[in-house]
Tab-separated table of C-alpha atoms in Angstrom:
chain	number	residue	atom	x	y	z
A	9	MET	CA	-54.236	-55.925	-76.298
A	10	ALA	CA	-54.010	-52.985	-78.808
A	11	HIS	CA	-52.457	-53.547	-82.138
A	12	SER	CA	-50.302	-50.891	-83.698
A	13	SER	CA	-47.887	-51.204	-86.811
A	14	PRO	CA	-44.091	-51.278	-86.108
A	15	HIS	CA	-43.806	-47.641	-87.252
A	16	THR	CA	-46.111	-46.323	-84.460
A	17	LEU	CA	-44.458	-44.233	-81.877
A	18	ILE	CA	-46.250	-43.960	-78.617
A	19	LEU	CA	-45.512	-41.402	-75.940
A	20	ALA	CA	-46.239	-42.917	-72.393
A	21	THR	CA	-47.843	-39.861	-70.902
A	22	GLU	CA	-50.971	-37.772	-70.680
A	23	SER	CA	-48.905	-34.645	-70.015
A	24	ALA	CA	-49.845	-31.775	-72.250
A	25	TYR	CA	-46.430	-30.253	-71.915
A	26	LYS	CA	-44.660	-33.425	-72.954
A	27	ILE	CA	-47.138	-34.004	-75.750
A	28	GLU	CA	-46.613	-30.355	-77.064
A	29	LEU	CA	-42.832	-30.767	-76.954
A	30	LEU	CA	-42.767	-33.964	-79.045
A	31	GLN	CA	-44.861	-32.388	-81.558
A	32	ARG	CA	-42.102	-30.140	-82.342
A	33	LEU	CA	-40.000	-33.095	-83.814
A	34	GLY	CA	-42.643	-33.280	-86.586
A	35	LEU	CA	-42.971	-37.139	-86.043
A	36	PRO	CA	-46.210	-38.972	-85.997
A	37	PHE	CA	-47.150	-40.189	-82.548
A	38	GLU	CA	-49.895	-41.262	-80.128
A	39	ALA	CA	-49.907	-40.558	-76.395
A	40	CYS	CA	-51.135	-43.117	-73.856
A	41	ALA	CA	-51.094	-42.636	-70.118
A	42	ALA	CA	-48.958	-45.115	-68.237
A	43	HIS	CA	-50.637	-45.751	-64.781
A	44	ILE	CA	-47.706	-46.779	-62.491
A	45	ASP	CA	-46.847	-46.333	-58.970
A	46	GLU	CA	-44.571	-43.481	-58.837
A	47	ALA	CA	-43.490	-43.753	-55.182
A	48	ARG	CA	-39.818	-43.439	-54.313
A	49	ILE	CA	-38.018	-46.584	-53.141
A	50	PRO	CA	-36.378	-45.947	-49.709
A	51	ASP	CA	-32.964	-44.392	-50.255
A	52	GLU	CA	-33.283	-44.325	-53.964
A	53	ALA	CA	-30.936	-41.742	-55.549
A	54	PRO	CA	-32.898	-39.057	-57.579
A	55	ALA	CA	-31.270	-39.898	-60.834
A	56	THR	CA	-32.027	-43.603	-60.220
A	57	MET	CA	-35.642	-42.837	-59.592
A	58	ALA	CA	-36.026	-40.848	-62.661
A	59	ALA	CA	-34.539	-43.643	-64.766
A	60	ARG	CA	-36.428	-46.529	-63.186
A	61	LEU	CA	-39.860	-44.425	-63.611
A	62	ALA	CA	-39.246	-43.577	-67.194
A	63	LEU	CA	-38.396	-47.159	-68.023
A	64	HIS	CA	-41.414	-48.587	-66.040
A	65	LYS	CA	-43.805	-46.166	-67.952
A	66	ALA	CA	-42.355	-47.435	-71.245
A	67	ARG	CA	-42.635	-50.957	-70.353
A	68	ARG	CA	-46.136	-50.557	-68.897
A	69	VAL	CA	-47.559	-48.989	-72.142
A	70	ALA	CA	-45.466	-51.502	-74.233
A	71	GLU	CA	-47.524	-54.367	-72.541
A	72	ASP	CA	-50.696	-52.761	-74.677
A	73	TYR	CA	-48.692	-51.975	-77.621
A	74	PRO	CA	-45.983	-54.469	-78.236
A	75	ASP	CA	-45.325	-53.715	-81.715
A	76	ALA	CA	-44.991	-49.981	-81.190
A	77	TYR	CA	-41.750	-47.786	-80.104
A	78	VAL	CA	-42.701	-46.588	-76.721
A	79	LEU	CA	-41.083	-43.575	-75.103
A	80	GLY	CA	-41.370	-43.082	-71.407
A	81	ALA	CA	-40.137	-40.019	-69.503
A	82	ASP	CA	-39.908	-38.859	-65.859
A	83	GLN	CA	-38.619	-35.934	-64.151
A	84	VAL	CA	-37.335	-35.523	-60.519
A	85	ILE	CA	-36.490	-32.390	-58.791
A	86	ALA	CA	-33.872	-32.816	-56.031
A	87	LEU	CA	-31.959	-30.706	-53.294
A	88	ASP	CA	-29.186	-32.908	-52.292
A	89	GLN	CA	-31.070	-36.173	-51.758
A	90	GLN	CA	-34.532	-34.619	-51.061
A	91	ILE	CA	-36.963	-35.187	-53.809
A	92	PHE	CA	-39.672	-32.612	-54.398
A	93	GLN	CA	-43.053	-34.133	-56.114
A	94	LYS	CA	-46.128	-32.488	-57.369
A	95	PRO	CA	-47.374	-30.377	-54.568
A	96	ALA	CA	-51.202	-30.727	-55.269
A	97	THR	CA	-52.065	-28.009	-52.902
A	98	ALA	CA	-51.061	-24.224	-52.859
A	99	GLU	CA	-49.843	-24.657	-49.222
A	100	ARG	CA	-47.412	-27.398	-50.177
A	101	ALA	CA	-46.233	-25.483	-53.190
A	102	VAL	CA	-45.478	-22.486	-51.254
A	103	ALA	CA	-43.541	-24.778	-48.680
A	104	GLN	CA	-41.540	-26.280	-51.564
A	105	LEU	CA	-40.483	-23.026	-52.993
A	106	MET	CA	-39.437	-21.720	-49.490
A	107	ALA	CA	-37.237	-24.924	-49.231
A	108	LEU	CA	-35.724	-24.146	-52.740
A	109	GLN	CA	-35.380	-20.486	-52.608
A	110	GLY	CA	-31.823	-19.231	-52.581
A	111	LYS	CA	-30.320	-22.491	-53.415
A	112	THR	CA	-29.230	-24.616	-56.278
A	113	HIS	CA	-31.137	-27.838	-56.990
A	114	ARG	CA	-30.972	-30.546	-59.669
A	115	LEU	CA	-33.660	-31.198	-62.230
A	116	ILE	CA	-33.175	-34.657	-63.669
A	117	THR	CA	-35.008	-35.691	-66.671
A	118	ALA	CA	-34.832	-39.269	-67.824
A	119	ILE	CA	-36.179	-40.968	-70.855
A	120	ALA	CA	-36.506	-44.615	-71.926
A	121	LEU	CA	-37.440	-46.171	-75.356
A	122	ARG	CA	-38.676	-49.595	-75.841
A	123	THR	CA	-38.621	-50.937	-79.196
A	124	PRO	CA	-40.921	-53.577	-80.699
A	125	ASP	CA	-38.131	-56.287	-80.606
A	126	GLY	CA	-37.885	-55.648	-76.656
A	127	ALA	CA	-34.677	-53.528	-76.749
A	128	GLU	CA	-34.524	-50.740	-74.159
A	129	LEU	CA	-32.484	-47.579	-74.544
A	130	ALA	CA	-32.131	-44.780	-72.002
A	131	SER	CA	-30.802	-41.342	-71.425
A	132	GLU	CA	-30.933	-38.555	-69.049
A	133	CYS	CA	-30.322	-34.869	-68.972
A	134	ALA	CA	-29.726	-32.899	-65.719
A	135	PHE	CA	-29.895	-29.041	-64.996
A	136	GLU	CA	-28.514	-26.902	-62.322
A	137	MET	CA	-31.445	-24.837	-61.240
A	138	VAL	CA	-30.387	-21.606	-59.351
A	139	MET	CA	-33.459	-20.027	-57.675
A	140	ARG	CA	-33.443	-16.503	-56.351
A	141	PRO	CA	-34.139	-15.623	-52.710
A	142	LEU	CA	-37.854	-15.391	-52.096
A	143	THR	CA	-39.901	-14.363	-49.237
A	144	GLU	CA	-42.995	-16.138	-48.478
A	145	PRO	CA	-45.338	-13.394	-49.694
A	146	GLN	CA	-43.555	-13.414	-53.256
A	147	ALA	CA	-43.720	-17.327	-53.162
A	148	ARG	CA	-47.555	-17.096	-52.506
A	149	ALA	CA	-47.983	-14.622	-55.066
A	150	TYR	CA	-46.008	-16.707	-57.677
A	151	VAL	CA	-48.254	-19.958	-56.625
A	152	GLU	CA	-51.450	-17.826	-56.972
A	153	ALA	CA	-50.435	-16.418	-60.495
A	154	ASP	CA	-49.137	-19.591	-62.001
A	155	GLN	CA	-50.878	-22.418	-60.164
A	156	PRO	CA	-47.967	-24.987	-60.449
A	157	LEU	CA	-49.861	-27.498	-58.270
A	158	PHE	CA	-49.221	-30.305	-60.814
A	159	CYS	CA	-45.501	-29.378	-61.347
A	160	ALA	CA	-42.636	-30.921	-59.299
A	161	GLY	CA	-40.951	-28.331	-57.505
A	162	SER	CA	-43.859	-25.970	-57.613
A	163	TYR	CA	-42.801	-23.996	-60.732
A	164	ARG	CA	-43.676	-23.712	-64.262
A	165	ILE	CA	-40.306	-22.637	-65.997
A	166	GLU	CA	-42.219	-22.234	-69.420
A	167	ALA	CA	-44.574	-19.648	-67.832
A	168	GLY	CA	-43.906	-17.174	-64.975
A	169	GLY	CA	-41.695	-19.549	-63.212
A	170	ILE	CA	-38.703	-18.321	-65.075
A	171	ARG	CA	-38.557	-15.221	-63.002
A	172	LEU	CA	-37.829	-17.320	-59.961
A	173	PHE	CA	-34.351	-18.199	-61.265
A	174	GLU	CA	-31.126	-16.662	-61.639
A	175	ALA	CA	-29.724	-19.249	-63.836
A	176	ALA	CA	-30.374	-22.685	-65.324
A	177	ARG	CA	-27.343	-24.750	-66.322
A	178	GLY	CA	-27.673	-27.501	-68.622
A	179	ASP	CA	-27.486	-28.560	-72.440
A	180	ASP	CA	-31.203	-29.014	-73.502
A	181	PHE	CA	-33.606	-26.548	-72.318
A	182	THR	CA	-36.559	-28.712	-73.300
A	183	ALA	CA	-35.609	-31.032	-70.631
A	184	ILE	CA	-36.775	-28.440	-67.931
A	185	ILE	CA	-40.163	-28.646	-69.471
A	186	GLY	CA	-40.167	-32.369	-69.381
A	187	LEU	CA	-38.969	-34.007	-72.458
A	188	PRO	CA	-35.208	-33.558	-73.761
A	189	LEU	CA	-35.852	-33.384	-77.400
A	190	THR	CA	-32.136	-33.867	-78.310
A	191	ARG	CA	-31.969	-37.185	-76.425
A	192	VAL	CA	-35.343	-38.303	-77.793
A	193	TRP	CA	-34.047	-37.842	-81.351
A	194	SER	CA	-30.770	-39.630	-80.421
A	195	LEU	CA	-32.689	-42.625	-79.091
A	196	LEU	CA	-34.976	-42.913	-81.882
A	197	ASP	CA	-32.099	-42.811	-84.363
A	198	GLN	CA	-30.068	-45.344	-82.322
A	199	ALA	CA	-33.101	-47.669	-82.316
A	200	GLY	CA	-33.456	-47.208	-86.216
A	201	TYR	CA	-36.945	-45.945	-85.961
A	202	LEU	CA	-36.127	-42.826	-88.111
A	203	GLU	CA	-35.084	-45.122	-90.749
A	204	LYS	CA	-38.549	-46.649	-91.081
A	205	LEU	CA	-40.301	-43.231	-91.570
């Protein structure tokens, strides 16, 4: 079991995107991967899945760092009740884009904070993502250019993926990249973490 001070903040991820986002808040933190099973429970609603996985990640890392504040996050992309996960291959990425093109899907980002005293706080942020109509050659060209093979939904909105969209409707654009910083700050405030700095 690792030891940490009660002022330690740990982000339960190895995602470079989430790490870079959290750095914007100017808080000292460490990052530690949470190795969990991210499979969907049958018939699980997309928002429920995102919230469950965010909390599971926070709890898993808190087992190793019980004296820290541990922040978990998870993102689910859903078209109605269909969930789109990381494609891993170019072919699957193209197939995902063709399923999403010309439609509006939801991008749900959930966060969970586990405190040293075992309290758990949670929040979520949802965006409506309106994707432009795409031809298969356009989808292939995008996948080749941006290589979004480890991005749910097969797009990197912080890179060239922005051109795939007509609109993105929500209230914290950092949620699209993977970590809604307004919600993170609010949870840390609610938990009393900011008073300890």
